[in-house]
Amino acid sequence: MVVNTETLHTSIRRSYANTSPCDFHSRYLRLLRQADSPPYPLQNDGITHGKEGLYLTTDLCPSSKKGFEKRLYEAIIRRFPHPVPVTLFITKRWIDRHPTAFETLRQWNKIGSLAVTWGNHTAAHHYHPGKALAKNFVLSPEEKLSSDILTLEKALLERGVTPSIFFRFPGLVSDEKAVHTVTRLGLIPIGTDAWLAKGQRPKEGSIILVHGNKNEPKGITIFLRLLKEGKIPRLRPISGISAK
Ligand SMILES: [Zn+2]
């Protein structure tokens, strides 16, 4: 798997012919350094906003809910010119339980209705209700973060999908060690400054967070209302985000 260090697009190659080591000043390494630098907040570490435009990220954490938020994806497909850029922070446990929904998203991407950035949200997405954040999500005692990340990448590759270099911490919870583990794998953690269901509203440059798995319908309802009110004039691909 290789990354274009200026467009940040990934692709699969049979060999490393025509590839070269990263330039220190490339967009990719600048973003990676920004993402890897202190402080390391327990919540919402990583890149939380861009310079301009709006970025839609939809998390697909494990869920026992049937189906997915089709109304969201159908609404953006109706509203914006194709392909519509959207980031899916996906987990293997969600894919395993929702093969039909996954296939629908894959097809929308394939036929050019959506331009999906397949973001990594770990395979397992450990979560212990009621437990302190410092011992929860990727900070849970059983977490093996590198293999949890790579297992998701393999699951995508096995299904004909190319993983991106973008990563979101489950629960947006991390510590310094976890951040280094992610960036050492070449991935850039993405936070949010507009988690709609938590009452945050998008402004210029915002990374919007909603859940595509039906676990947080409130956020989707708010997004659809903003869309109707013309407050989401267009969406940008997360690969267009710039370093500070
Ligand atoms: Zn999640």
CSV table of C-alpha atoms in Angstrom, one decimal, residues 77 80-85 105-116:
chain,number,residue,atom,x,y,z
A,77,ILE,CA,-26.2,11.9,-2.8
A,80,PHE,CA,-24.4,17.5,-3.9
A,81,PRO,CA,-22.6,16.9,-7.2
A,82,HIS,CA,-21.2,13.4,-7.6
A,83,PRO,CA,-19.1,11.9,-6.3
A,84,VAL,CA,-19.9,13.3,-2.8
A,85,PRO,CA,-16.9,13.2,-0.5
A,105,LEU,CA,-21.8,1.8,0.8
A,106,ARG,CA,-19.1,0.0,-1.3
A,107,GLN,CA,-21.4,0.1,-4.4
A,108,TRP,CA,-22.2,3.8,-3.9
A,109,ASN,CA,-18.5,4.4,-3.9
A,110,LYS,CA,-17.9,2.1,-6.9
A,111,ILE,CA,-20.6,3.8,-9.1
A,112,GLY,CA,-19.4,7.3,-8.2
A,113,SER,CA,-22.3,8.5,-6.1
A,114,LEU,CA,-20.0,8.8,-3.2
A,115,ALA,CA,-16.2,9.3,-3.0
A,116,VAL,CA,-15.6,7.3,0.2
